GROMACS .gro file of C-alpha atoms in nm:
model
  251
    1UNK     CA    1   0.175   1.010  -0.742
    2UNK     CA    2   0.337   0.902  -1.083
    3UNK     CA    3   0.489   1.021  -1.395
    4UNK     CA    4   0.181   1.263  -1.522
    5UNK     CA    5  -0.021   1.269  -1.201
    6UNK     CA    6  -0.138   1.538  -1.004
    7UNK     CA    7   0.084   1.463  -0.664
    8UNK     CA    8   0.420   1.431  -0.777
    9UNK     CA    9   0.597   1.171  -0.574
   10UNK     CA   10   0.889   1.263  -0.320
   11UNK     CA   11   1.132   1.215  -0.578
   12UNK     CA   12   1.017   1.528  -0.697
   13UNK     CA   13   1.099   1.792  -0.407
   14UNK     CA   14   1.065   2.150  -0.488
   15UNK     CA   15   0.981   2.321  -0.187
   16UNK     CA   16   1.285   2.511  -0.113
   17UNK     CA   17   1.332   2.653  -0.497
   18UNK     CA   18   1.359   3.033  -0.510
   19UNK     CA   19   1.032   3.027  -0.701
   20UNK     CA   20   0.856   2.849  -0.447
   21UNK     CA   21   0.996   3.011  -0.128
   22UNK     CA   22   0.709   3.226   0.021
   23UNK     CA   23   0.833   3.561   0.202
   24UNK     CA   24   0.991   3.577   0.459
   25UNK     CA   25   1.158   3.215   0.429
   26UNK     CA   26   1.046   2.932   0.611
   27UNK     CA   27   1.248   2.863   0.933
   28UNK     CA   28   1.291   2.520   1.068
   29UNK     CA   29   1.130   2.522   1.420
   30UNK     CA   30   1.320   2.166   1.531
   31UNK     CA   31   1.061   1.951   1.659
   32UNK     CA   32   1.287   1.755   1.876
   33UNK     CA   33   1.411   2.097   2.032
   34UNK     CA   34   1.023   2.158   2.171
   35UNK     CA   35   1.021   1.829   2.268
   36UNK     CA   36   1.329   1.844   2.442
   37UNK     CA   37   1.314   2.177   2.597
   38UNK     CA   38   0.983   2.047   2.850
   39UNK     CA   39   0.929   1.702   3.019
   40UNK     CA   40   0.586   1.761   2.996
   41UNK     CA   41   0.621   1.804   2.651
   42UNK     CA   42   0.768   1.507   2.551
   43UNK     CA   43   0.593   1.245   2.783
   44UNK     CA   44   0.233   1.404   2.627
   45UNK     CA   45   0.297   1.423   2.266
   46UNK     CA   46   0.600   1.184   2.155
   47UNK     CA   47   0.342   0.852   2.109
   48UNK     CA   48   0.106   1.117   1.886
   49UNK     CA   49   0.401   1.222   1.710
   50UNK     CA   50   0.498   0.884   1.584
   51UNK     CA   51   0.149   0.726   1.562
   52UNK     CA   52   0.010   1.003   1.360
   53UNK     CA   53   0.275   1.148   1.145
   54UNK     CA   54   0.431   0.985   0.814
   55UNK     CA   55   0.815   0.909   0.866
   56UNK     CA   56   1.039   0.986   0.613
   57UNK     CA   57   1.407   0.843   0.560
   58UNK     CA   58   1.602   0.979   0.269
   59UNK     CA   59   1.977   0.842   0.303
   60UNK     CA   60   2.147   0.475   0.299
   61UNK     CA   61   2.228   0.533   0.656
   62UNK     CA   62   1.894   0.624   0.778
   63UNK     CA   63   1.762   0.365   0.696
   64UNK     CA   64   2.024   0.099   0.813
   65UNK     CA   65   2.077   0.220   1.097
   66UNK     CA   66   1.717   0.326   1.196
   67UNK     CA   67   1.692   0.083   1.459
   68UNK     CA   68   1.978   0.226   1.703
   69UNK     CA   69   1.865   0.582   1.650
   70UNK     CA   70   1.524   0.537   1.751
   71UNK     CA   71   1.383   0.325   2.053
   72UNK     CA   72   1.207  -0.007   1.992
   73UNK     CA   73   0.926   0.102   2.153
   74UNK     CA   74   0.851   0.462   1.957
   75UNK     CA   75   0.943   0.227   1.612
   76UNK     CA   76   0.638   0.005   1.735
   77UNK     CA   77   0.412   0.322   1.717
   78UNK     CA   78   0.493   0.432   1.371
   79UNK     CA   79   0.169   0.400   1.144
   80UNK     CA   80   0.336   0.537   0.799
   81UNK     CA   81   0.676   0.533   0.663
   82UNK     CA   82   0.813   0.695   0.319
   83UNK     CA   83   1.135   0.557   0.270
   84UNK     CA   84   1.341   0.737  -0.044
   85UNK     CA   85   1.591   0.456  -0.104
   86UNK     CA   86   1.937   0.496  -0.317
   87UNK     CA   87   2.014   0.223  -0.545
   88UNK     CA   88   2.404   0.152  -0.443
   89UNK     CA   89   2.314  -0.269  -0.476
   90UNK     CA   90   2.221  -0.504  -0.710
   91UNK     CA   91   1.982  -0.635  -0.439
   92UNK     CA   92   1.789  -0.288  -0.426
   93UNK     CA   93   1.575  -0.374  -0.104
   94UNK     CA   94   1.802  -0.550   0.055
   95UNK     CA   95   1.882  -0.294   0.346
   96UNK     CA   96   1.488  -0.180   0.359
   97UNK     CA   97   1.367  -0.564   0.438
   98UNK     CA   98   1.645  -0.571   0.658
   99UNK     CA   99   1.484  -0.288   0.867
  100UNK     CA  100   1.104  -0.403   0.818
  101UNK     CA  101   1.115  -0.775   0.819
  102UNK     CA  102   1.410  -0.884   1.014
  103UNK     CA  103   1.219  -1.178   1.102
  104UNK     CA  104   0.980  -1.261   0.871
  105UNK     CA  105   0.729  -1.421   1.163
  106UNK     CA  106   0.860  -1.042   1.313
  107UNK     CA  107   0.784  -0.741   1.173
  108UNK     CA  108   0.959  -0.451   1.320
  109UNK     CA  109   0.698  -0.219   1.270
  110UNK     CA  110   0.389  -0.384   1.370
  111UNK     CA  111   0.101  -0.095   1.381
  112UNK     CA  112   0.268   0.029   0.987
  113UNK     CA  113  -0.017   0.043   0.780
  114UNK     CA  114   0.104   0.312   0.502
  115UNK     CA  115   0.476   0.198   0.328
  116UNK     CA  116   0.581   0.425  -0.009
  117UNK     CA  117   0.913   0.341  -0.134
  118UNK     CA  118   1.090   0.506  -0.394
  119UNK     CA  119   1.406   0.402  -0.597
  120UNK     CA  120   1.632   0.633  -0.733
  121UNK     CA  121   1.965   0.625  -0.904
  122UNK     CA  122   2.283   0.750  -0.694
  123UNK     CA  123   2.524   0.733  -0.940
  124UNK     CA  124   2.638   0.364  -0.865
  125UNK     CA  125   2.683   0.102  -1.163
  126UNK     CA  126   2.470  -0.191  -1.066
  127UNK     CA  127   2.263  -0.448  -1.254
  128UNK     CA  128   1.921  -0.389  -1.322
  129UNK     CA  129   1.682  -0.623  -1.182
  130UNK     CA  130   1.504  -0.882  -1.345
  131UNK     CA  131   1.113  -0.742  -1.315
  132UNK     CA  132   1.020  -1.121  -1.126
  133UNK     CA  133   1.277  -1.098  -0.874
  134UNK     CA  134   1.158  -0.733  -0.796
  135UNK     CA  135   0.779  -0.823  -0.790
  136UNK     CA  136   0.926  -1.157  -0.542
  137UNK     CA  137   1.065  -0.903  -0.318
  138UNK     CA  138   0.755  -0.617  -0.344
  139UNK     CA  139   0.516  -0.919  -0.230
  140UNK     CA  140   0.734  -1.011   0.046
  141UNK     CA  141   0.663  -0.652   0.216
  142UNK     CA  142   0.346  -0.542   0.053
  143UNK     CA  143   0.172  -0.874   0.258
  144UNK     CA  144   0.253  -0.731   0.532
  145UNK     CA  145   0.092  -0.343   0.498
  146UNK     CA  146  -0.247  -0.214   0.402
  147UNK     CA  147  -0.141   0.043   0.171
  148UNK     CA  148   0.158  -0.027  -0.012
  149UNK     CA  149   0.348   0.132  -0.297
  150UNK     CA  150   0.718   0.147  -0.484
  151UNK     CA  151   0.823   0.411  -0.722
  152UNK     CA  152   1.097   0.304  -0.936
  153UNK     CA  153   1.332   0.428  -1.224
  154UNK     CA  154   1.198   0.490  -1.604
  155UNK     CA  155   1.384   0.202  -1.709
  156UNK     CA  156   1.281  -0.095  -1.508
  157UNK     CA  157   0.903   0.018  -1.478
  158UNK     CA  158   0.955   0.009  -1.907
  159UNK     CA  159   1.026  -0.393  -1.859
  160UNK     CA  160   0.778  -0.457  -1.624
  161UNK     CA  161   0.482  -0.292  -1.802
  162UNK     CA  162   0.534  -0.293  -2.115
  163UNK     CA  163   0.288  -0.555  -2.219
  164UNK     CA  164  -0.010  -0.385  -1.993
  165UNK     CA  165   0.070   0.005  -2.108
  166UNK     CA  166   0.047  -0.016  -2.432
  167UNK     CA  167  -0.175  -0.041  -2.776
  168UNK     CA  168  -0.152  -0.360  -2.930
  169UNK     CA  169  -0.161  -0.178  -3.285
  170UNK     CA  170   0.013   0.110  -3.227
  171UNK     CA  171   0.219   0.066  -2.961
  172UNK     CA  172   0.117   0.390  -2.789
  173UNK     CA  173   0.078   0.467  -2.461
  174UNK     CA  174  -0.286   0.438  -2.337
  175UNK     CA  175  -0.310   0.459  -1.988
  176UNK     CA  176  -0.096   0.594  -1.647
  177UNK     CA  177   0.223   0.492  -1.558
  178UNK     CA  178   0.117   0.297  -1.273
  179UNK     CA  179   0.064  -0.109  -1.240
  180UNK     CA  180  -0.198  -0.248  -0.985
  181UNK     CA  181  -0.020  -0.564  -0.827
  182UNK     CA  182  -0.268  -0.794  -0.674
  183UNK     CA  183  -0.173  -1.022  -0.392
  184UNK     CA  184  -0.262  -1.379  -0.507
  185UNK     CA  185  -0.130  -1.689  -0.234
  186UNK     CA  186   0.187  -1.681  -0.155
  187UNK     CA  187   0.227  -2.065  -0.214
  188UNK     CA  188   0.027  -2.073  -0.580
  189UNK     CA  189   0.127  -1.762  -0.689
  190UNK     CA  190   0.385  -1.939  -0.905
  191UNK     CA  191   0.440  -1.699  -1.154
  192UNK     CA  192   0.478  -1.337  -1.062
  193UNK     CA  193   0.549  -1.108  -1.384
  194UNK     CA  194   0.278  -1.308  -1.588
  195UNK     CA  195   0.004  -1.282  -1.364
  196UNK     CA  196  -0.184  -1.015  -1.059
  197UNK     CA  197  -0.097  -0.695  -1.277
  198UNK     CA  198  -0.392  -0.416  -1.381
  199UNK     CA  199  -0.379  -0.083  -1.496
  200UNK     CA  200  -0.660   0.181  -1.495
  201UNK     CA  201  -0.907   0.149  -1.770
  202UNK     CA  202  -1.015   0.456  -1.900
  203UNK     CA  203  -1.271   0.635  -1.869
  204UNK     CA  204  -1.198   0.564  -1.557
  205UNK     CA  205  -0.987   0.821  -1.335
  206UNK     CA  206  -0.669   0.805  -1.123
  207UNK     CA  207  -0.768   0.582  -0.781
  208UNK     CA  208  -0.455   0.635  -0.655
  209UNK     CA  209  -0.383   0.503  -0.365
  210UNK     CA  210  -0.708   0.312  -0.373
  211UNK     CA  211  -0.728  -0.019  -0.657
  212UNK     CA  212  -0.832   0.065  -1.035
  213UNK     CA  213  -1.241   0.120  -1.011
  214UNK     CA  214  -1.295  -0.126  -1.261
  215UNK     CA  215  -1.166  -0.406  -1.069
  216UNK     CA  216  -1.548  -0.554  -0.885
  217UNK     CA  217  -1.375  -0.747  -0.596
  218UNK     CA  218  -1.000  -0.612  -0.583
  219UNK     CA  219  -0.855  -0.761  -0.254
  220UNK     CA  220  -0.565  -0.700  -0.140
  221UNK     CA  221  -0.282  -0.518  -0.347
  222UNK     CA  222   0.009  -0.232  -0.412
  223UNK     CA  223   0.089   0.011  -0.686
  224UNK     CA  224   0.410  -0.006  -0.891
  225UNK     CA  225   0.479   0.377  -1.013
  226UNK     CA  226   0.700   0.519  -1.251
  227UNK     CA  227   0.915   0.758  -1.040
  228UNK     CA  228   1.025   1.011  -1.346
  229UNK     CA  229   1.000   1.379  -1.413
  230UNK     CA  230   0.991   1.335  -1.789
  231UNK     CA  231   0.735   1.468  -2.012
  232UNK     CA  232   0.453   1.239  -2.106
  233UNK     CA  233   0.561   1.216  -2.440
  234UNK     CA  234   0.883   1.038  -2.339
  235UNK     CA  235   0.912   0.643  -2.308
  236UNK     CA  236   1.199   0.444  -2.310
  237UNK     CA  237   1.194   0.132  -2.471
  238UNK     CA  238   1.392  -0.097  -2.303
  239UNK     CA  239   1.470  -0.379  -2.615
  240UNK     CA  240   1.621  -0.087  -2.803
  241UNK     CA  241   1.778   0.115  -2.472
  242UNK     CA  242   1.635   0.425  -2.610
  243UNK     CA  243   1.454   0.724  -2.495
  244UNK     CA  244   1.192   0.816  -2.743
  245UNK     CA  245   1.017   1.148  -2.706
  246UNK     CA  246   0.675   1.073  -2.942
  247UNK     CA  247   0.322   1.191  -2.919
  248UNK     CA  248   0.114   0.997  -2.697
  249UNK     CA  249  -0.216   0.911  -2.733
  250UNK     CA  250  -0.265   0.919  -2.383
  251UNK     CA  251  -0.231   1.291  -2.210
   0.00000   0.00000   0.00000
């Protein structure tokens, strides 16, 4: 689900290019046509569509005004959300814990087990985020879900990981663009960016969405991915503010 991976992450949407398209074209069907067009219908198979189905919102207003579109009762059945989230503030997840955790003894979604957020830009100047106030804010939500992940830009993923990614002698990459978070307590957990991060030790493979296979007793964690379509070979070190593209050691 990161930069290299196998399952490219929703930031990376392709099925409509011409290349793609199967013959004839795909047709949109309209779920909420069917459902409308029968009483029956809807009353049988409304609860399985929201309880078994992963949500996606893709737009600033989806996802602020979620709560008026959709009853309070069908957002109590949603199970998993993928939320593709615009960066237009400095304060990146403000809107999205607005519409999960209004209430922090509250959630809004109480059967969510499955969150994915991704951050991309949108063409709005705003500051980027210093990599403990974003790991503050991915705990915040993450305690709250069983499976828990956030995708975000080349740039800020370069801060946060830098330290974890790569050699110590050569300063090459060594490893997937993807930081293991664990969930320490909330209260002692003093220190965010210095402590609770893993990455997967090769040999070992991908274990995506599950916690790196070297770890014996894991507990409870999220992913941090590197949402990018960028070659392998490109890094971007972020005390210079340049893109390199170099030979990895890692493929």
């Amino acid at each position: 689900m990161t930069r290299g991976g196998l399952n490219p992450g929703p930031w990376i949407d392709r099925c409509c290019d011409p290349i793609n398209v199967p013959k004839p074209p795909p047709e949109s069907i309209g779920i909420m046509g069917w459902l409308q067009s029968c009483r029956q219908n809807y009353a049988e198979t409304i609860d399985v569509l929201y309880s078994t189905n992963t949500i996606i919102l893709s737009s600033e207003a989806t996802i602020t005004e979620l709560p008026s579109l959709i009853t309070h009762d069908h957002l109590t059945k949603i199970t998993s959300l993928e939320i593709q989230a615009p960066i237009t503030k400095d304060n990146v997840l403000e809107d999205i814990t607005n519409l999960i955790l209004p209430d922090p003894h509250s959630p809004r979604f109480p059967n969510l087990k499955r969150l994915y957020i991704s951050m991309e830009w949108s063409g709005v100047d705003t500051r980027d985020p210093d990599p403990d106030e974003l790991i503050a804010l991915f705990d915040t939500l993450a305690r709250t879900i069983k499976e828990c992940a956030f995708a975000i830009p080349m740039e800020w993923f370069s801060r946060m990981s830098w330290g974890q990614m790569r050699s110590a002698t050569t300063g090459k990459q060594i490893t997937y663009s993807q930081l293991w978070r664990t969930l320490g307590n909330a209260e002692e957990d003093k220190d965010a960016h210095e402590g609770g991060f893993d990455v997967i030790q090769l040999p070992y493979v991908d274990s995506y969405p599950k916690p790196p296979y070297h770890l014996q007793s894991p507990g409870a964690g999220y992913w941090i991915l590197e949402a990018s379509e960028m070659s392998l070979s490109m890094d971007y070190d972020f005390l210079t503010g340049q893109y390199n593209d170099n030979y990895s050691d890692f493929r």
